[in-house]
Coordinates of C-alpha atoms in Angstrom, one line a residue:
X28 CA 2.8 -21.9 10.2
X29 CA 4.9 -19.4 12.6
X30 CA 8.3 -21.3 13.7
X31 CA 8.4 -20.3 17.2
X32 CA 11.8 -21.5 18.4
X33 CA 13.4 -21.4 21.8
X34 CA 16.9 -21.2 22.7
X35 CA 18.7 -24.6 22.5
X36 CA 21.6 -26.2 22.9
X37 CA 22.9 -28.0 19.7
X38 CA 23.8 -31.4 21.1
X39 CA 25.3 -34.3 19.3
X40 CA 22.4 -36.0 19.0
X41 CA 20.3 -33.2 17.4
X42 CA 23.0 -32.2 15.5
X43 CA 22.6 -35.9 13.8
X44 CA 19.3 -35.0 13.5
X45 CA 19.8 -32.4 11.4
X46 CA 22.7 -33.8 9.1
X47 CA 20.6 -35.3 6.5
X48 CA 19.4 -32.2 6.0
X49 CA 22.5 -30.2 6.1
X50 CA 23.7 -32.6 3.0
X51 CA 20.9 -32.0 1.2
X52 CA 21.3 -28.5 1.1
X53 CA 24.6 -28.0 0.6
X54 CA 25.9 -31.1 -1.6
X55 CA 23.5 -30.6 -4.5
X56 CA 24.5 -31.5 -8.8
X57 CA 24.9 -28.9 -11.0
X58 CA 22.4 -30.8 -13.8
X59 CA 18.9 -28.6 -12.8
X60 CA 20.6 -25.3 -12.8
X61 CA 22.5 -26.4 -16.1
X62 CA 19.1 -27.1 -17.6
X63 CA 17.6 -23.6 -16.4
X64 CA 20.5 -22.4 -18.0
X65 CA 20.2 -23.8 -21.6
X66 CA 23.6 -24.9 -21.4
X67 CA 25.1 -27.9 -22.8
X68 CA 27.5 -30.5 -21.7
X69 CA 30.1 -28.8 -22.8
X70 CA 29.2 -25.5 -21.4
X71 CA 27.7 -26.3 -18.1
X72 CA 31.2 -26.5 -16.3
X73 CA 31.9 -23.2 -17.4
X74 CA 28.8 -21.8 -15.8
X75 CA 29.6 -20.5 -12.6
X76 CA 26.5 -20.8 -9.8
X77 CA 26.3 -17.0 -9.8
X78 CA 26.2 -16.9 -13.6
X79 CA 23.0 -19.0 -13.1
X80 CA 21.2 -17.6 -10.6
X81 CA 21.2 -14.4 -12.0
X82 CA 20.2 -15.6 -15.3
X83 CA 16.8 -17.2 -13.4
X84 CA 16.5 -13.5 -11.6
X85 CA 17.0 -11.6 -14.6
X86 CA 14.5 -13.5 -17.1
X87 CA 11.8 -14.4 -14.3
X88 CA 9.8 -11.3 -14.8
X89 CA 8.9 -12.6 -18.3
X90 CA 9.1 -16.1 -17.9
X91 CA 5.4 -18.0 -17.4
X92 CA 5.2 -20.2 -13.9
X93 CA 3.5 -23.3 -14.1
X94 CA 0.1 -23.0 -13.3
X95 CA -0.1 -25.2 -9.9
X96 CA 2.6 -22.8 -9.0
X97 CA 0.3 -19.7 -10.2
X98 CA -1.9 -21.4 -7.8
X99 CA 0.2 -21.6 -4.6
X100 CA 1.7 -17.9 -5.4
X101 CA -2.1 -16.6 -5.1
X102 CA -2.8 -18.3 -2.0
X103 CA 0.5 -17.7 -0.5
X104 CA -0.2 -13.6 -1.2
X105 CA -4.1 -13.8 0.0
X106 CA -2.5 -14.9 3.7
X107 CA 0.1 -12.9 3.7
X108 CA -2.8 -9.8 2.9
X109 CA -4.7 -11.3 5.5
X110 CA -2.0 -10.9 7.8
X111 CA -1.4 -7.5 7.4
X112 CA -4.9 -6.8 7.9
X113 CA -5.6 -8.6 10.7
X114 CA -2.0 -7.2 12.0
X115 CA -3.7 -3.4 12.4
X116 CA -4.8 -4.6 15.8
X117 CA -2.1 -5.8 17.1
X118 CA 0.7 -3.9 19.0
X119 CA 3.1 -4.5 16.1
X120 CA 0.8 -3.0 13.4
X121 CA -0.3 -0.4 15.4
X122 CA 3.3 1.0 15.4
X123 CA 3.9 0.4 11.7
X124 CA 0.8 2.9 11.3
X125 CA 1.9 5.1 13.6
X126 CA 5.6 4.9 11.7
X127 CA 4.3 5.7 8.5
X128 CA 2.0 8.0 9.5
X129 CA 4.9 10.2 10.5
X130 CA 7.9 9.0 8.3
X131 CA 5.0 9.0 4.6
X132 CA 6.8 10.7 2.6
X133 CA 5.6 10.4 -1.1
X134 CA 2.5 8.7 -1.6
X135 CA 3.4 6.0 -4.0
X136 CA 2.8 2.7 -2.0
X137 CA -0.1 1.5 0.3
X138 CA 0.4 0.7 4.3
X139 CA -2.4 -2.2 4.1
X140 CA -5.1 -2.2 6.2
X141 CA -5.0 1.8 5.9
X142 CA -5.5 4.9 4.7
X143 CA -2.1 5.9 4.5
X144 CA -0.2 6.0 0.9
X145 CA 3.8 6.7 1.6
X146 CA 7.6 5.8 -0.3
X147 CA 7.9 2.4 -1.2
X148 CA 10.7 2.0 1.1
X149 CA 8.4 2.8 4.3
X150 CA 5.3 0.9 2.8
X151 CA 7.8 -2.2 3.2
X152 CA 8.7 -1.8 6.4
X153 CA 5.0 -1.1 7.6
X154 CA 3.9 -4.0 5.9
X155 CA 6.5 -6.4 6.5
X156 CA 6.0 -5.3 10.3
X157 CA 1.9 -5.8 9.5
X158 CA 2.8 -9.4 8.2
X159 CA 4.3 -10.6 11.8
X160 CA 2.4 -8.6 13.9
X161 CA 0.6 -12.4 14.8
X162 CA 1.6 -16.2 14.4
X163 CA -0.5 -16.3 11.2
X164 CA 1.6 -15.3 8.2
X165 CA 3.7 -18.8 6.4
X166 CA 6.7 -20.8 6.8
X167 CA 8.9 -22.4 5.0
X168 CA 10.0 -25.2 6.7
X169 CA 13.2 -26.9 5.5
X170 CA 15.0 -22.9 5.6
X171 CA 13.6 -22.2 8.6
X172 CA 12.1 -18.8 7.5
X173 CA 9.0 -16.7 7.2
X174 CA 9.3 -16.2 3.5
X175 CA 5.8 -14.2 3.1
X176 CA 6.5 -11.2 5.7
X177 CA 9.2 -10.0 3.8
X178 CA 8.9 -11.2 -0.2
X179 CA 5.4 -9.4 -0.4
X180 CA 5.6 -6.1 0.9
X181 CA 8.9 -5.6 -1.1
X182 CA 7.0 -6.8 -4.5
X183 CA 4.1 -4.8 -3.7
X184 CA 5.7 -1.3 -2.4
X185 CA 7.7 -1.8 -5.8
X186 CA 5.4 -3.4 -7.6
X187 CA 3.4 -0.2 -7.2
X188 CA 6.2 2.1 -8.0
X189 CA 6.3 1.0 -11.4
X190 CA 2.7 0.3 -11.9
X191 CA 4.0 -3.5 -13.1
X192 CA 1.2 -6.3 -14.2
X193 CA -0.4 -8.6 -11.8
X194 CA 1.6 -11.1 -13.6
X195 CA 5.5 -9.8 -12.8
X196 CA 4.0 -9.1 -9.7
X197 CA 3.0 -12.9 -9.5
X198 CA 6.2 -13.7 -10.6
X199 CA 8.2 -11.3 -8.9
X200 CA 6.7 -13.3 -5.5
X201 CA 7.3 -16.8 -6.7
X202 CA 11.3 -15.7 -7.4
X203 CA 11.7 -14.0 -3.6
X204 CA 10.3 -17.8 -2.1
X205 CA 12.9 -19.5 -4.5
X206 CA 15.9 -17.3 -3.8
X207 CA 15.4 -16.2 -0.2
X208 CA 14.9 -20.1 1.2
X209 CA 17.8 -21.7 -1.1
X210 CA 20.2 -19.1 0.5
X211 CA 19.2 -20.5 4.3
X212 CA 18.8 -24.3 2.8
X213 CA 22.7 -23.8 1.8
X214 CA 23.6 -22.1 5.0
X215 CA 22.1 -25.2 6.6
X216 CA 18.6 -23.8 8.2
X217 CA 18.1 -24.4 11.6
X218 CA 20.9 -26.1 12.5
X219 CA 22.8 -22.8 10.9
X220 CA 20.6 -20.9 13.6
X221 CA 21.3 -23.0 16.5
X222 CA 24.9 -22.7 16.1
X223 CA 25.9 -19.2 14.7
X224 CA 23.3 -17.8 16.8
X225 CA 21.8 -15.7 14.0
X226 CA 18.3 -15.3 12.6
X227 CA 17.8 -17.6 9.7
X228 CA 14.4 -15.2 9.0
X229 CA 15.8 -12.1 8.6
X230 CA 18.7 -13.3 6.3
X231 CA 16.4 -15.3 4.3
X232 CA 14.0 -12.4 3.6
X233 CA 16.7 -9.8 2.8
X234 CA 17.7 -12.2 -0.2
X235 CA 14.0 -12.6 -0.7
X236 CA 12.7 -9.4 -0.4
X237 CA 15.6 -8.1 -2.5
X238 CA 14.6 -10.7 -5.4
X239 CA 11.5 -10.0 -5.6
X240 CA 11.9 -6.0 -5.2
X241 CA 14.5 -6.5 -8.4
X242 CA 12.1 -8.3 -10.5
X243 CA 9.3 -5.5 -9.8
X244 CA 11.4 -3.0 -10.7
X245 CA 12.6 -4.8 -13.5
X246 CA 16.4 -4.8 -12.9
X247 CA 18.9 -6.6 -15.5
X248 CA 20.9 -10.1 -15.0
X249 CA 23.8 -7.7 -14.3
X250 CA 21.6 -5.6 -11.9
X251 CA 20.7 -8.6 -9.9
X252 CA 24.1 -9.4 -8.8
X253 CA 24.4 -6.5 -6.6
X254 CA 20.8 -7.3 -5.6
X255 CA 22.8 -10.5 -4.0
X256 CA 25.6 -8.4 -3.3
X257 CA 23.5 -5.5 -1.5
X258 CA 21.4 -8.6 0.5
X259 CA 24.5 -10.1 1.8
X260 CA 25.6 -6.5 3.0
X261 CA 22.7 -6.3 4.7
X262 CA 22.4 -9.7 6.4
X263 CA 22.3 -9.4 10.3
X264 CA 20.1 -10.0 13.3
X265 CA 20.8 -12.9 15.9
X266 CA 18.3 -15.1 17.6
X267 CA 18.3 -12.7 20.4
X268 CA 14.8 -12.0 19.3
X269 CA 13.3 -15.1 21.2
X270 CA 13.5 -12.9 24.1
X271 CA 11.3 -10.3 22.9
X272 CA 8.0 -10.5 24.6
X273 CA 5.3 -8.6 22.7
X274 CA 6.7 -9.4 19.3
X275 CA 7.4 -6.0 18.3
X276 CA 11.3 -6.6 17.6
X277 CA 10.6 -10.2 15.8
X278 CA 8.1 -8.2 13.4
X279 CA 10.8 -6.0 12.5
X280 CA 13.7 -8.8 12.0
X281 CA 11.4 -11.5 10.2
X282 CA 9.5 -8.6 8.0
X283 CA 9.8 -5.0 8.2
X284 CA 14.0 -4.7 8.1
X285 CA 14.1 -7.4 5.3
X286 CA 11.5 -5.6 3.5
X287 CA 12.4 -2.3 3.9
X288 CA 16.3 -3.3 3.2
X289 CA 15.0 -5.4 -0.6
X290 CA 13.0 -2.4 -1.3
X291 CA 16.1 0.1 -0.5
X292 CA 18.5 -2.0 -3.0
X293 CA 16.4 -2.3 -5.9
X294 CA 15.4 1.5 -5.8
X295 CA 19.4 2.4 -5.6
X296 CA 20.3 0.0 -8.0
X297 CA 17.7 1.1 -10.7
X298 CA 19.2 4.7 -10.1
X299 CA 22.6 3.2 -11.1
X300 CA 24.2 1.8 -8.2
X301 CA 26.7 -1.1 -8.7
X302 CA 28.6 -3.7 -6.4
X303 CA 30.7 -6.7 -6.2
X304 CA 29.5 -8.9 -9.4
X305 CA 29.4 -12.4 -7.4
X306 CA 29.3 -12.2 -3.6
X307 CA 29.3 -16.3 -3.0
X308 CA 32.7 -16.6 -4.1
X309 CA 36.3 -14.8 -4.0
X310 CA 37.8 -13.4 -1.1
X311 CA 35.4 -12.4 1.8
X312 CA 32.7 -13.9 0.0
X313 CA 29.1 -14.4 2.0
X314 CA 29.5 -18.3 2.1
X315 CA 32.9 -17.6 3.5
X316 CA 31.4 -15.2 6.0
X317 CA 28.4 -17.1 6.7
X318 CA 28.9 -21.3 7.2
X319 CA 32.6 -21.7 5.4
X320 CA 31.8 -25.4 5.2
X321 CA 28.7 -25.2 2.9
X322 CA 28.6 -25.2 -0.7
X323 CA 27.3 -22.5 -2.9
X324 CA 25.7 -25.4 -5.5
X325 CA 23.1 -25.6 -3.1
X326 CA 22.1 -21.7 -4.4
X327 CA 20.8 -23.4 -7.8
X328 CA 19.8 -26.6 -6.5
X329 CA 16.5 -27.7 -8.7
X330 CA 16.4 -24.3 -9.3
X331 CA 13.3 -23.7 -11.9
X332 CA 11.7 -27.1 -11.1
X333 CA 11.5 -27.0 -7.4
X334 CA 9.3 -23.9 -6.6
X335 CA 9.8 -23.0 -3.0
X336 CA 6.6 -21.5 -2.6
X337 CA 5.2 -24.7 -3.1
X338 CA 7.0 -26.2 0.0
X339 CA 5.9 -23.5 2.3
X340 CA 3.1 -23.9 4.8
X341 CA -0.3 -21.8 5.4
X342 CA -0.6 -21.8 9.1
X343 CA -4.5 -22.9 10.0
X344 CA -4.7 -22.1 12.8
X345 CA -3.7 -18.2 14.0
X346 CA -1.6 -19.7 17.0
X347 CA 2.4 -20.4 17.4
X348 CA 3.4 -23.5 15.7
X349 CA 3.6 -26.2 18.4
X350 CA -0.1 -25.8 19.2
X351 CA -0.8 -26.5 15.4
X352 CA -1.2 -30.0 15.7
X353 CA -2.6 -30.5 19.1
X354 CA -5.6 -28.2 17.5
X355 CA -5.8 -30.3 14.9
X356 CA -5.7 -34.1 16.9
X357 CA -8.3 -32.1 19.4
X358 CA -10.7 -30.9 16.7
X359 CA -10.5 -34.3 15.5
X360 CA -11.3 -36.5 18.4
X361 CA -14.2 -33.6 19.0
X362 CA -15.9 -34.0 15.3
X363 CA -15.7 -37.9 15.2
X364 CA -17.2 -38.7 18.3
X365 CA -18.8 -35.7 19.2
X366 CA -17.5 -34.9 22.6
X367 CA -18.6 -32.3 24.6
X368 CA -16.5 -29.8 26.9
X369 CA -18.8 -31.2 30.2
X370 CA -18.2 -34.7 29.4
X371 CA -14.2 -34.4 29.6
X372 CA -11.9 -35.5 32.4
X373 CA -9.3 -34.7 31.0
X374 CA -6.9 -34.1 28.2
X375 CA -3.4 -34.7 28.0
X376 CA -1.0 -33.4 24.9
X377 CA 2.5 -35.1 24.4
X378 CA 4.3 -32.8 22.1
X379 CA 8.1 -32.4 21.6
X380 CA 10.4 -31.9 24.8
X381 CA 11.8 -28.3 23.4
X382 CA 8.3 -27.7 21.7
X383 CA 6.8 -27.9 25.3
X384 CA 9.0 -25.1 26.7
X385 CA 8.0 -22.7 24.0
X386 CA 4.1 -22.9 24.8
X387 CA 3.6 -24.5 28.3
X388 CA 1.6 -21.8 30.3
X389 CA 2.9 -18.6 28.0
X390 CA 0.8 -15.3 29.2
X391 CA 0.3 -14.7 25.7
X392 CA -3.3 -16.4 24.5
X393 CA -2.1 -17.8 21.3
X394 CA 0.8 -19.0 22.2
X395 CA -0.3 -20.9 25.5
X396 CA -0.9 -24.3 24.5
X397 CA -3.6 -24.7 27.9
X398 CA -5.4 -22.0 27.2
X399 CA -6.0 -22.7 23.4
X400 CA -6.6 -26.2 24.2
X401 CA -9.3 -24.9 26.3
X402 CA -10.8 -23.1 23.6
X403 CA -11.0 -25.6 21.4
X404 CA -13.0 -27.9 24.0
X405 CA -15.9 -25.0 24.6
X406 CA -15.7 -23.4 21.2
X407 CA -14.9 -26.0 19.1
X408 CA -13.4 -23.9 16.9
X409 CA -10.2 -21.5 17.7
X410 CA -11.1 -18.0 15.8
X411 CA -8.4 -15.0 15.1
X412 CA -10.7 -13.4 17.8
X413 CA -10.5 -16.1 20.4
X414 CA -7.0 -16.4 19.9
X415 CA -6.5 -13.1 20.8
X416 CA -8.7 -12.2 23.5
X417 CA -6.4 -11.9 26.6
X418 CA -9.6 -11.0 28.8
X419 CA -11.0 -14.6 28.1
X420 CA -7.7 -15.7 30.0
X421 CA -9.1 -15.1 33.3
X422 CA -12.5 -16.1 32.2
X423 CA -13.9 -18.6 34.8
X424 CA -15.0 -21.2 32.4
X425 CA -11.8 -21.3 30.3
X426 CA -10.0 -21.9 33.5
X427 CA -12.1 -25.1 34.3
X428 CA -11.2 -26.4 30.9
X429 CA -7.8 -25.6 31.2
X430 CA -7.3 -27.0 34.4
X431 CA -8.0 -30.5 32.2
X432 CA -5.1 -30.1 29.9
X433 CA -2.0 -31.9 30.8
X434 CA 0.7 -31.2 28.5
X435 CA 3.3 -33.7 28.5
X436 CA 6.8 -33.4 26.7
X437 CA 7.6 -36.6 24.4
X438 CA 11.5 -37.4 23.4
X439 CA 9.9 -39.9 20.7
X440 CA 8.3 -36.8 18.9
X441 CA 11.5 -34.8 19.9
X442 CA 13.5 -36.7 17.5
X443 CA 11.2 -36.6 15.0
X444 CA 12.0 -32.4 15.2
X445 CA 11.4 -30.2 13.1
X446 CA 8.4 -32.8 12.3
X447 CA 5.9 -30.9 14.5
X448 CA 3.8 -33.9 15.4
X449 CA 1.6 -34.4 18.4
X450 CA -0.4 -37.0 20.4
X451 CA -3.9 -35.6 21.9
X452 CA -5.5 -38.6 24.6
X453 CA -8.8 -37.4 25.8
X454 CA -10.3 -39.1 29.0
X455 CA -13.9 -39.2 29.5
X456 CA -15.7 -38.8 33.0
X457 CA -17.5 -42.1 32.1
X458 CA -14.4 -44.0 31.4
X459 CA -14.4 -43.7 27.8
X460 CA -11.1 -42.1 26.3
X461 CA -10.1 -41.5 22.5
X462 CA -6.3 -40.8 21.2
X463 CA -5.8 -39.0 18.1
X464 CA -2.0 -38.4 16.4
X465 CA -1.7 -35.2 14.3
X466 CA 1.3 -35.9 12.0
X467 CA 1.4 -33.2 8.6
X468 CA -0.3 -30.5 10.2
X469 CA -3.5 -29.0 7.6
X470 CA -2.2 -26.6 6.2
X471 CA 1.9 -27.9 5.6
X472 CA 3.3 -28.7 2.3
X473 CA 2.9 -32.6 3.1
X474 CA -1.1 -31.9 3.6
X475 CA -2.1 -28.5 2.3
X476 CA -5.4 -26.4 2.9
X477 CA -7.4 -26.2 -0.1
X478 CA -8.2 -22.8 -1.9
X479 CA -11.3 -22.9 -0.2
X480 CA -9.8 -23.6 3.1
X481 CA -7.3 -20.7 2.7
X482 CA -10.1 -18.4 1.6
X483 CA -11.8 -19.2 4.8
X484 CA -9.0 -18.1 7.2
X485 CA -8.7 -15.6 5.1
X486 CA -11.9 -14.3 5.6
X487 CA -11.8 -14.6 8.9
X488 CA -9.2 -12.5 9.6
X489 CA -9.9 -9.5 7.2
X490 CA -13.7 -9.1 7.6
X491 CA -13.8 -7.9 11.0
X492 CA -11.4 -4.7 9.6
X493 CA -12.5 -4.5 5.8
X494 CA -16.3 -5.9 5.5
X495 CA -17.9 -8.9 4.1
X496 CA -18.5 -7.3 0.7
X497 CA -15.0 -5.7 0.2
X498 CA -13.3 -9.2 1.6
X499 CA -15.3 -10.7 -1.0
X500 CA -14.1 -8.6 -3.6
X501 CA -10.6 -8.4 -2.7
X502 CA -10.2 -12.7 -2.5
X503 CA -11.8 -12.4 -6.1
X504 CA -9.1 -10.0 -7.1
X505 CA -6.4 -11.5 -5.6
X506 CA -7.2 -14.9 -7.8
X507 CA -6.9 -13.1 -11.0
X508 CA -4.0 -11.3 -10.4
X509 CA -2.8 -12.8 -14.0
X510 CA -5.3 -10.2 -15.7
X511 CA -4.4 -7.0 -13.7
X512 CA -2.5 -4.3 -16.0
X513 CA -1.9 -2.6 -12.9
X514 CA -0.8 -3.9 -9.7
X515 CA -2.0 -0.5 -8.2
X516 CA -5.8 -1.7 -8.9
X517 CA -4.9 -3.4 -5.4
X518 CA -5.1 0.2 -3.9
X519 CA -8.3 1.0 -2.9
X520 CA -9.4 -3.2 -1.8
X521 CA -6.4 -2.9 0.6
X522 CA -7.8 0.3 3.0
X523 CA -10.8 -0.2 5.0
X524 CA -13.8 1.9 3.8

């Protein structure tokens, strides 16, 4: 799900909104991370937070996942592949090819979707930038990141540098989703956003990226705190980036310069570079930098029992994220009573107040709420293809449809944000009408897509680039990742034939 946010104005009200949240992520016990740690009573209070969260780093290339988290990993890696593929298309991905077709280097890692083998620290960037070329890669929801755009491409550029197993590189994943979100859940997410005016994304993925980029190259307990140290270094970007029209800047601050930045620290720090030994406290520490009023416990909170890759969403449908669950009331109301684009009057959508600004009329097709509205009603379906096809804007039978879709913003659903729900009432030329709520959109934590269902999307977008056969084979691949003795066996599935 792609958290398409608009520039707003943190009121009293919203801020209240947000403050159960806020206390959740920073007031957290010590007991989970003291159990990760093996400690005692005794002992816990003499572990410091940064004593156990580089203990997790350290030891998570050898330690086994659960397997329902196994299961979420290789789903969560299939879409984010299936980004990147789709990404080559798009203005974004074309200039990530274009950048490492010029800037290759060695050829160690692979630009997905491509021929093109380059460093590891240009693969990242390319492929983070391949990730969020679209509104299709994941979200995490309670951070308020993109966690897959920038996580992957760091554990795979590295993952191929040292020719690791499929299951650190399963692992390696998993650990950039749990460090990456905990940092933005403890800087308070988007309410942290909305009032420093920074990018939640990009900070998320630089911690991330950089976990994950450590675990692939196998870094020590004592190497990963300058991973933390070298992320909070390289935190920046503001929200400026809501402004940029063709999404070429957001691909680089939610993907590529996270990637490429996690890739860059690990490499140096396997060569020997050192740092500050615990960035969240002493003087000038990040939390001090960052959001002074939160509390570094919330770095460890149910750290080792609450997987965060479990908690982040598969977008279903390739559009932004306030049209999610319009689609979905629409598709509803369509397949239970089998309406027909002819038969409707018309449709009205009550979404959130700040939702509506973000997709009412947008020139961009999959991010204009009409248009894909009117999609849905003749196609029934809303394709990668369909969401893309700027032509079909002007096409004279879209425009009847979506002169029937009334979007009308809701301050009930408002206050239910960052719940994206949505109310779809369709009205019938014979008088007939049917009103369908969409509350967990498919594909959410609350009510995920099924392995089949992510295969599907999948499929949908990487056939049209790779073929049906080596789609096929790559999805098979990708789903025993735990019996790969070389991530690099990846290579040759990744570039089109």
């Amino acid at each position: 799900m792609m958290w398409m946010v608009h520039p707003r104005t943190l009121t009293r009200r919203s801020f209240l909104q947000h403050a159960s949240f806020l206390l959740g992520a920073t007031m957290v016990p010590l007991t989970a991370a003291a159990a990760i740690a093996g400690t005692n009573a005794e002992t816990k209070s003499a572990k410091s937070v940064i004593d156990i969260l580089v203990a997790y780093m350290g030891e998570a290339g050898n330690r086994p996942l659960p397997a329902p988290v196994v299961e979420k990993t290789k789903q969560h890696i299939l879409d984010t592949l299936a980004a990147m593929i789709s990404g080559r298309e798009l203005p974004p991905g074309k200039l990530a090819l274009r950048f490492a077709q010029n800037y290759k280097g060695e050829q160690i890692s692979t630009v997905v979707g491509s021929s093109i083998l380059c460093g590891p620290i240009e693969a990242a960037l390319a492929n983070g930038m391949l990730a969020h070329s679209d509104e299709t890669d994941d979200s995490h929801a309670p951070s308020h990141s993109h966690p897959g755009c920038g996580i992957i491409p760091a554990a795979l550029a590295v993952g191929e540098k040292f020719g690791i197993d499929g299951n650190r590189f399963l692992r390696s994943v998993a650990l950039g989703y749990d460090i990456g979100t905990r940092v933005l859940m403890t800087l308070g997410g988007l309410p942290f956003q909305m009032e420093s005016h920074r990018s939640a994304h990009s900070i998320a993925n630089n911690f991330g990226a950089g976990a994950a980029a450590g675990c692939a190259a196998i870094l020590s307990n004592r190497q990963m705190r300058w991973v933390l140290d070298y992320a909070a270094q390289q935190s920046s970007g503001i929200a400026a980036w809501q402004r940029d029209t063709e999404h070429i800047e957001k691909s680089l601050v939610f993907g590529g310069f996270p990637a490429r930045n996690g890739v860059s620290a690990a490499l140096l720090i396997h060569l020997g570079a050192n740092g500050v030994d615990d960035i969240f406290s002493g003087p000038d520490n990040f939390i001090e930098a960052f959001a002074p009023k939160a509390a570094s416990e919330g770095l460890i909170d149910k750290l080792g029992e609450r997987y965060e890759v479990t908690r982040t969403n598969i977008k279903k449908w390739t559009v932004g994220s306030p049209i999610q669950a319009p689609l979905d009331a629409l598709e509803s109301i369509i397949k239970k009573h089998q309406v027909e684009a002819v038969q409707v009057r018309q449709v009205t959508v009550r979404v959130a107040t700040s939702e509506a600004k973000t997709v009412n009329n947008r020139d961009m097709p999959n991010i204009s709420l009409q248009h894909m509205l009117a999609v849905m009603l003749l196609d029934k379906t809303v394709s990668f293809r369909a969401a893309h096809d700027t032509a079909r804007m002007k096409d004279p039978a879209i425009l009847r449809e979506r002169a029937k879709i009334q979007l009308a913003p809701d301050e009930g659903l408002e206050r239910l944000y960052p719940r994206r729900e949505a109310i779809v009432e369709v009205a019938l030329r014979d008088g007939t009408s049917f009103s369908e709520r969409a509350g967990a959109v498919r594909g959410t934590a609350e009510n995920p897509m099924t392995r089949e269902e992510v295969i599907s999307k999948c499929r949908d977008l990487m056939t049209p680039s790779l073929g049906s056969g080596p789609c096929n084979k790559l999805i098979e691949a990708v789903f025993q990742l735990e019996n790969a003795k070389d991530i690099r066996v990846l290579r040759p599935l990744l570039q089109p034939s």
